[in-house]
CSV table of C-alpha atoms and ligand atoms in Angstrom, one decimal:
chain,number,residue,atom,x,y,z
V,8,MET,CA,-13.2,19.0,-15.4
V,9,ARG,CA,-13.6,21.3,-18.4
V,10,GLY,CA,-16.8,21.6,-20.3
V,11,CYS,CA,-17.2,20.9,-24.0
V,12,PRO,CA,-14.1,21.8,-26.0
V,13,GLN,CA,-14.4,25.1,-27.9
V,14,GLY,CA,-15.0,24.8,-31.7
V,15,MET,CA,-14.5,21.1,-32.0
V,16,THR,CA,-15.7,19.4,-35.3
V,17,VAL,CA,-16.6,15.7,-35.2
V,18,LEU,CA,-16.6,13.6,-38.3
V,19,ARG,CA,-18.6,10.4,-38.0
V,20,PRO,CA,-17.8,7.8,-40.7
V,21,GLN,CA,-20.2,4.7,-40.8
V,22,SER,CA,-17.8,2.4,-42.6
V,23,ALA,CA,-14.1,1.7,-42.9
V,24,GLY,CA,-14.1,3.1,-46.5
V,25,GLU,CA,-15.7,6.3,-45.3
V,26,ALA,CA,-13.3,6.6,-42.4
V,27,VAL,CA,-10.3,6.3,-44.8
V,28,SER,CA,-11.8,8.9,-47.2
V,29,LEU,CA,-12.7,11.4,-44.5
V,30,PHE,CA,-9.2,11.1,-43.0
V,31,ALA,CA,-7.6,11.6,-46.4
V,32,GLU,CA,-9.7,14.7,-46.9
V,33,ASN,CA,-9.1,16.0,-43.4
V,34,PRO,CA,-5.4,15.0,-42.7
V,35,ALA,CA,-5.3,17.1,-39.5
V,36,ALA,CA,-8.2,15.2,-37.9
V,37,ARG,CA,-7.6,13.0,-34.8
V,38,PRO,CA,-8.9,9.5,-34.8
V,39,LEU,CA,-11.1,8.9,-31.8
V,40,ALA,CA,-11.9,5.3,-30.6
V,41,GLY,CA,-12.9,4.8,-26.9
V,42,GLY,CA,-11.6,8.3,-26.1
V,43,THR,CA,-10.0,7.2,-22.7
V,44,ASP,CA,-6.6,8.6,-23.7
V,45,PHE,CA,-8.1,11.5,-25.6
V,46,MET,CA,-10.2,12.7,-22.7
V,47,VAL,CA,-7.0,13.5,-20.8
V,48,LEU,CA,-6.0,15.9,-23.6
V,49,TRP,CA,-9.6,17.2,-23.7
V,50,ASN,CA,-9.3,18.1,-20.0
V,51,MET,CA,-6.1,19.9,-20.7
V,52,GLY,CA,-7.8,22.0,-23.4
V,53,GLU,CA,-5.9,20.4,-26.2
V,54,ALA,CA,-9.1,19.4,-28.0
V,55,ASP,CA,-10.2,23.0,-28.6
V,56,GLY,CA,-10.5,23.8,-32.3
V,57,GLN,CA,-9.7,20.2,-33.3
V,58,THR,CA,-11.4,18.0,-35.9
V,59,MET,CA,-12.1,14.5,-34.5
V,60,LEU,CA,-12.6,11.4,-36.7
V,61,ASP,CA,-15.0,9.4,-34.5
V,62,LEU,CA,-14.5,5.8,-35.5
V,63,SER,CA,-17.2,4.3,-33.2
V,64,GLY,CA,-19.6,3.9,-36.2
V,65,VAL,CA,-17.2,1.6,-38.1
V,66,ARG,CA,-18.9,-1.7,-37.2
V,67,GLU,CA,-16.5,-3.9,-39.2
V,68,TRP,CA,-13.7,-3.0,-36.7
V,69,ARG,CA,-15.6,-4.1,-33.7
V,70,SER,CA,-15.4,-7.9,-33.9
V,71,ILE,CA,-13.0,-10.8,-33.1
V,72,ARG,CA,-12.8,-13.2,-36.1
V,73,LYS,CA,-11.2,-16.6,-36.4
V,74,THR,CA,-9.1,-17.0,-39.5
V,75,ALA,CA,-7.2,-20.0,-40.8
V,76,ALA,CA,-3.9,-18.4,-39.4
V,77,GLY,CA,-5.2,-17.1,-36.1
V,78,LEU,CA,-7.4,-14.4,-34.7
V,79,SER,CA,-8.1,-11.0,-36.3
V,80,ILE,CA,-9.1,-8.6,-33.6
V,81,GLY,CA,-10.8,-5.4,-34.9
V,82,ALA,CA,-9.1,-2.2,-33.7
V,83,LEU,CA,-12.3,-1.1,-31.9
V,84,VAL,CA,-12.6,-4.3,-29.7
V,85,THR,CA,-12.5,-3.1,-26.1
V,86,HIS,CA,-10.4,-4.4,-23.3
V,87,ALA,CA,-13.5,-5.8,-21.6
V,88,GLU,CA,-14.4,-7.8,-24.8
V,89,LEU,CA,-10.8,-9.2,-24.9
V,90,ARG,CA,-10.8,-10.0,-21.2
V,91,ASP,CA,-14.1,-11.9,-21.6
V,92,ASP,CA,-13.8,-13.6,-25.0
V,93,PRO,CA,-13.6,-17.4,-24.6
V,94,VAL,CA,-11.3,-17.8,-27.7
V,95,VAL,CA,-8.9,-15.1,-26.6
V,96,ARG,CA,-8.8,-16.5,-23.1
V,97,ARG,CA,-8.1,-20.0,-24.4
V,98,GLU,CA,-5.7,-19.3,-27.3
V,99,PHE,CA,-4.0,-16.0,-26.2
V,100,PRO,CA,-4.5,-15.9,-22.4
V,101,LEU,CA,-1.7,-13.4,-21.9
V,102,LEU,CA,-3.7,-10.9,-23.9
V,103,ALA,CA,-6.9,-11.5,-21.9
V,104,GLN,CA,-4.9,-11.1,-18.7
V,105,ALA,CA,-3.3,-7.9,-19.9
V,106,ALA,CA,-6.7,-6.5,-20.9
V,107,SER,CA,-8.1,-7.3,-17.5
V,108,VAL,CA,-5.5,-5.0,-15.8
V,109,VAL,CA,-5.9,-1.9,-18.0
V,110,GLY,CA,-7.3,0.8,-15.7
V,111,ALA,CA,-10.6,0.1,-14.0
V,112,GLU,CA,-13.8,-1.5,-15.3
V,113,GLN,CA,-14.9,1.8,-16.9
V,114,ILE,CA,-11.7,2.1,-18.9
V,115,GLN,CA,-11.9,-1.5,-19.9
V,116,ASN,CA,-15.4,-1.0,-21.2
V,117,ARG,CA,-14.5,1.9,-23.4
V,118,GLY,CA,-10.7,1.7,-24.2
V,119,THR,CA,-9.9,-0.2,-27.4
V,120,LEU,CA,-7.0,-2.4,-28.4
V,121,GLY,CA,-6.4,-0.1,-31.4
V,122,GLY,CA,-6.3,2.9,-29.1
V,123,ASN,CA,-3.8,1.2,-26.8
V,124,ILE,CA,-1.5,0.6,-29.7
V,125,ALA,CA,-1.9,4.0,-31.4
V,126,ASN,CA,-1.4,5.8,-28.2
V,127,ALA,CA,2.1,4.3,-28.1
V,128,SER,CA,2.7,4.6,-24.4
V,129,PRO,CA,5.8,2.6,-23.3
V,130,ALA,CA,3.6,1.5,-20.3
V,131,ALA,CA,0.7,0.2,-22.4
V,132,ASP,CA,-0.3,-3.1,-20.9
V,133,THR,CA,-1.3,-5.1,-23.9
V,134,LEU,CA,1.9,-4.5,-25.8
V,135,PRO,CA,4.2,-7.1,-24.2
V,136,ALA,CA,1.6,-9.8,-24.8
V,137,LEU,CA,1.1,-8.8,-28.4
V,138,ALA,CA,4.9,-8.7,-28.8
V,139,VAL,CA,5.4,-12.3,-27.6
V,140,TYR,CA,2.4,-13.4,-29.8
V,141,GLU,CA,4.2,-11.7,-32.7
V,142,ALA,CA,1.0,-9.8,-33.7
V,143,THR,CA,0.7,-7.8,-36.9
V,144,VAL,CA,-1.0,-4.4,-37.0
V,145,LYS,CA,-3.2,-4.1,-40.0
V,146,THR,CA,-3.7,-0.6,-41.3
V,147,VAL,CA,-5.7,1.1,-44.0
V,148,SER,CA,-5.3,4.4,-45.8
V,149,ARG,CA,-6.0,5.8,-49.3
V,150,LYS,CA,-2.8,4.0,-50.4
V,151,GLY,CA,-4.3,0.7,-49.4
V,152,ALA,CA,-3.8,-1.9,-46.6
V,153,ARG,CA,-0.6,-3.0,-45.1
V,154,GLY,CA,0.5,-5.2,-42.2
V,155,LEU,CA,3.2,-3.9,-39.7
V,156,PRO,CA,4.9,-6.2,-37.3
V,157,LEU,CA,3.9,-4.9,-33.9
V,158,LEU,CA,7.4,-3.8,-32.8
V,159,GLN,CA,7.7,-1.8,-36.0
V,160,THR,CA,4.5,0.2,-35.2
V,161,PHE,CA,6.3,2.3,-32.6
V,162,ALA,CA,8.8,5.1,-33.3
V,163,GLY,CA,9.3,6.3,-29.8
V,164,VAL,CA,7.5,7.5,-26.6
V,165,LYS,CA,3.9,8.2,-27.8
V,166,ARG,CA,5.0,8.1,-31.4
V,167,THR,CA,3.9,5.5,-34.0
V,168,SER,CA,5.2,4.9,-37.5
V,169,LEU,CA,1.7,5.3,-38.9
V,170,GLU,CA,1.7,7.5,-41.9
V,171,PRO,CA,-0.6,10.5,-42.3
V,172,GLY,CA,-4.1,9.3,-43.2
V,173,GLU,CA,-3.4,5.8,-41.9
V,174,LEU,CA,-5.7,4.0,-39.5
V,175,ILE,CA,-5.4,0.8,-37.5
V,176,ALA,CA,-8.1,-1.6,-38.7
V,177,ALA,CA,-7.2,-4.8,-36.9
V,178,ILE,CA,-4.6,-6.7,-35.0
V,179,ASP,CA,-3.8,-10.2,-36.4
V,180,ILE,CA,-2.3,-12.8,-34.0
V,181,PRO,CA,-1.1,-16.1,-35.4
V,182,TYR,CA,-1.9,-19.3,-33.5
V,183,LEU,CA,1.1,-20.6,-31.6
V,184,PRO,CA,2.7,-23.6,-33.3
V,185,LYS,CA,2.6,-25.6,-30.1
V,186,LYS,CA,1.4,-25.1,-26.6
V,187,PRO,CA,4.1,-23.4,-24.5
V,188,TYR,CA,5.7,-25.2,-21.6
V,189,ARG,CA,5.1,-22.1,-19.4
V,190,GLN,CA,3.7,-18.6,-19.9
V,191,LEU,CA,3.6,-15.4,-18.0
V,192,PHE,CA,1.9,-12.1,-17.8
V,193,ARG,CA,2.8,-9.8,-15.0
V,194,LYS,CA,2.2,-6.1,-14.4
V,195,VAL,CA,4.1,-4.5,-11.5
V,196,GLY,CA,2.7,-1.2,-10.3
V,197,THR,CA,2.4,0.7,-7.1
V,198,ARG,CA,-0.8,-1.0,-6.2
V,199,ALA,CA,-2.3,-4.4,-7.2
V,200,ALA,CA,-4.9,-2.6,-9.3
V,201,LEU,CA,-5.4,0.7,-11.0
V,202,ALA,CA,-1.8,1.5,-11.5
V,203,ILE,CA,0.4,2.4,-14.4
V,204,SER,CA,3.1,-0.2,-14.9
V,205,LYS,CA,6.6,0.2,-13.4
V,206,THR,CA,7.4,-2.8,-15.5
V,207,VAL,CA,5.1,-5.1,-17.4
V,208,ALA,CA,6.2,-8.5,-18.7
V,209,ALA,CA,4.9,-11.3,-21.0
V,210,GLY,CA,6.7,-14.5,-21.6
V,211,LEU,CA,6.4,-17.8,-23.5
V,212,VAL,CA,8.9,-20.7,-23.3
V,213,TRP,CA,9.0,-24.0,-25.1
V,214,LEU,CA,11.3,-26.7,-23.6
V,215,GLU,CA,12.5,-30.1,-24.8
V,216,ARG,CA,12.1,-33.1,-22.5
V,217,ASP,CA,15.5,-32.6,-21.0
V,218,ARG,CA,14.8,-28.9,-20.3
V,219,THR,CA,16.7,-27.7,-23.2
V,220,VAL,CA,15.2,-24.4,-24.4
V,221,ARG,CA,13.7,-24.7,-27.8
V,222,GLU,CA,12.4,-21.1,-27.9
V,223,LEU,CA,12.0,-18.2,-25.4
V,224,ARG,CA,10.0,-15.1,-26.1
V,225,PHE,CA,10.0,-12.5,-23.4
V,226,ALA,CA,8.8,-8.8,-23.8
V,227,LEU,CA,8.9,-5.9,-21.4
V,228,GLY,CA,7.0,-2.6,-21.3
V,229,SER,CA,7.9,0.5,-19.3
V,230,MET,CA,11.5,-0.4,-19.7
V,231,ALA,CA,12.4,1.6,-22.8
V,232,PRO,CA,10.8,4.2,-25.1
V,233,THR,CA,8.9,1.4,-26.8
V,234,VAL,CA,7.9,-2.2,-25.9
V,235,ARG,CA,11.0,-4.5,-26.3
V,236,ARG,CA,11.6,-8.2,-26.9
V,237,LEU,CA,14.7,-9.4,-25.0
V,238,ARG,CA,16.5,-10.6,-28.1
V,239,ALA,CA,19.9,-11.0,-26.5
V,240,ALA,CA,18.6,-13.3,-23.8
V,241,GLU,CA,16.2,-15.1,-26.1
V,242,ASP,CA,19.1,-15.9,-28.5
V,243,MET,CA,21.6,-16.8,-25.8
V,244,VAL,CA,19.3,-19.5,-24.1
V,245,ARG,CA,18.2,-21.2,-27.3
V,246,GLY,CA,19.4,-24.8,-27.4
V,247,LYS,CA,20.9,-24.7,-23.9
V,248,ARG,CA,19.6,-26.6,-20.9
V,249,LEU,CA,17.9,-24.6,-18.2
V,250,SER,CA,19.8,-24.1,-15.0
V,251,ARG,CA,20.3,-21.4,-12.4
V,252,GLU,CA,23.5,-20.3,-14.1
V,253,LEU,CA,21.8,-20.0,-17.5
V,254,ALA,CA,18.9,-17.9,-16.0
V,255,ALA,CA,21.4,-15.6,-14.3
V,256,GLU,CA,23.3,-15.2,-17.6
V,257,ALA,CA,20.1,-14.4,-19.4
V,258,CYS,CA,19.3,-11.7,-16.7
V,259,GLU,CA,22.7,-10.1,-17.2
V,260,LEU,CA,21.8,-9.5,-20.8
V,261,LEU,CA,18.7,-7.4,-20.1
V,262,PRO,CA,20.5,-4.1,-20.5
V,263,ARG,CA,21.3,-5.0,-24.1
V,264,ASP,CA,17.6,-4.6,-25.0
V,265,VAL,CA,16.1,-2.3,-22.4
V,266,SER,CA,17.1,1.1,-21.0
V,267,PRO,CA,14.8,1.9,-18.0
V,268,ILE,CA,14.7,5.4,-16.6
V,269,ASP,CA,14.0,7.1,-13.3
V,270,ASP,CA,10.6,8.8,-13.3
V,271,LEU,CA,7.8,9.6,-10.9
V,272,ARG,CA,6.6,6.0,-10.8
V,273,SER,CA,9.9,4.2,-10.2
V,274,THR,CA,13.6,4.2,-10.5
V,275,ALA,CA,15.7,2.6,-13.3
V,276,ALA,CA,17.5,0.4,-10.8
V,277,TYR,CA,14.2,-1.0,-9.3
V,278,ARG,CA,12.7,-1.6,-12.8
V,279,LEU,CA,15.8,-3.5,-13.9
V,280,HIS,CA,16.0,-5.6,-10.7
V,281,VAL,CA,12.3,-6.5,-10.8
V,282,SER,CA,12.4,-7.3,-14.5
V,283,GLN,CA,15.4,-9.6,-14.0
V,284,ASN,CA,13.7,-11.4,-11.1
V,285,LEU,CA,10.6,-11.9,-13.4
V,286,LEU,CA,12.7,-13.4,-16.1
V,287,SER,CA,14.6,-15.6,-13.7
V,288,ASP,CA,11.5,-16.9,-11.9
V,289,PHE,CA,9.8,-17.5,-15.2
V,290,LEU,CA,12.7,-19.5,-16.6
V,291,LEU,CA,13.2,-21.6,-13.4
V,292,GLY,CA,9.5,-22.0,-12.7
N,328,LIG,C1,-7.8,6.6,-15.8
N,328,LIG,C2,-7.0,5.9,-16.9
N,328,LIG,C3,-6.4,4.7,-16.6
N,328,LIG,C4,-5.7,4.1,-17.6
N,328,LIG,N1,-5.0,2.9,-17.2
N,328,LIG,C5,-4.3,2.2,-18.2
N,328,LIG,C6,-3.7,1.0,-17.8
N,328,LIG,O1,-3.7,0.5,-16.7
N,328,LIG,N2,-3.0,0.4,-18.8
N,328,LIG,C7,-2.9,0.8,-20.1
N,328,LIG,O2,-2.3,0.2,-21.0
N,328,LIG,N3,-3.6,2.0,-20.5
N,328,LIG,C8,-4.3,2.7,-19.5
N,328,LIG,N4,-4.9,3.8,-19.9
N,328,LIG,C9,-4.8,4.3,-21.2
N,328,LIG,C10,-6.0,4.0,-22.2
N,328,LIG,O3,-7.2,3.7,-21.5
N,328,LIG,C11,-5.7,2.9,-23.2
N,328,LIG,O4,-4.5,3.2,-23.9
N,328,LIG,C12,-6.8,2.6,-24.1
N,328,LIG,O5,-6.6,1.3,-24.7
N,328,LIG,C13,-6.9,3.6,-25.2
N,328,LIG,O6,-7.9,3.3,-26.1
N,328,LIG,P1,-9.1,4.3,-26.6
N,328,LIG,O7,-9.9,3.5,-27.5
N,328,LIG,O8,-9.7,4.9,-25.4
N,328,LIG,O9,-8.2,5.4,-27.3
N,328,LIG,P2,-8.5,6.9,-27.7
N,328,LIG,O10,-8.4,7.8,-26.5
N,328,LIG,O11,-9.7,7.0,-28.5
N,328,LIG,O12,-7.3,7.2,-28.7
N,328,LIG,C14,-5.9,7.1,-28.2
N,328,LIG,C15,-5.0,7.5,-29.4
N,328,LIG,O13,-5.0,6.5,-30.4
N,328,LIG,C16,-5.4,7.1,-31.6
N,328,LIG,N5,-6.3,6.1,-32.2
N,328,LIG,C17,-7.3,5.4,-31.6
N,328,LIG,N6,-7.8,4.5,-32.4
N,328,LIG,C18,-7.1,4.5,-33.6
N,328,LIG,C19,-7.1,3.7,-34.8
N,328,LIG,N7,-8.0,2.7,-35.0
N,328,LIG,N8,-6.2,4.1,-35.8
N,328,LIG,C20,-5.3,5.1,-35.6
N,328,LIG,N9,-5.3,5.8,-34.5
N,328,LIG,C21,-6.1,5.5,-33.5
N,328,LIG,C22,-6.1,8.4,-31.2
N,328,LIG,O14,-6.1,9.4,-32.2
N,328,LIG,C23,-5.3,8.8,-30.0
N,328,LIG,O15,-4.1,9.4,-30.4
N,328,LIG,C24,-5.6,4.6,-18.9
N,328,LIG,C25,-6.3,5.8,-19.2
N,328,LIG,C26,-7.0,6.4,-18.2
N,328,LIG,C27,-7.7,7.7,-18.6
């Protein structure tokens, strides 16, 4: 472990407005939320000489609010808070489940939802759940506020489409129009706990009485540079009756939307095979 970074400056805004102003005045500053991703860079010496914009004093970004349309989750809400919140657990259980497998208890207590998004790791565990819930990332900057559909927030591995001076303020999730017939969150890692995902899946499916698919939403992480919805499979199954043949056909379409790689955690072939099994098991129940 390294000691304190050399020559670090820390700005400590106490409100959202102050955070936006300080970021505009110090465009090279790095936002700091729970610091769980940042501390890795700190240990590598990459924090030396940096200016940090410590967001922890921005109280208005710490709460989960019910709105007429759904939930508005402040960017600074931690994984532990998401995991334990009764409304999140009831209305958006896949997000609560995802938060409960992010690192260990210590990481869940400090790591934030905004940080998980802004870090833009392809393996970030909350992203497939947010993708199937069709979340919107609310940002603020000197130019004003805007809402980015979650999938448009990512530009590549560890790269977001946030503009300079732009901060994530909240994540808005609309209520589902109807209770899904079946839902899934599944993280596949080397161990049952404390692992980075080889593949991570979230799924929702609505069926008609005769098992015709009204709507399928299925998202995968760790399978492409950014989290992906399986659009080709989702479109193909719509309006068709579920069967083994249909599930197999949907699985064949995965490579249209994902492009897994070999790396130190897994192989492309294993990732694809397991993801296809997850989709097939999910569809067939
Ligand atoms: C040991 C360990 C295990 C981990 N395990 C997992 C895991 O299993 N699953 C998983 O998904 N992640 C895991 N992580 C990664 C990390 O804990 C999460 O991504 C966490 O949610 C990051 O949130 P944070 O608040 O700590 O972010 P920080 O470290 O504070 O920030 C992360 C990045 O986001 C930017 N940022 C933060 N907040 C904002 C904001 N509001 N607006 C704009 N930019 C912002 C920062 O500038 C920085 O670039 C692990 C990390 C460690 C160290």
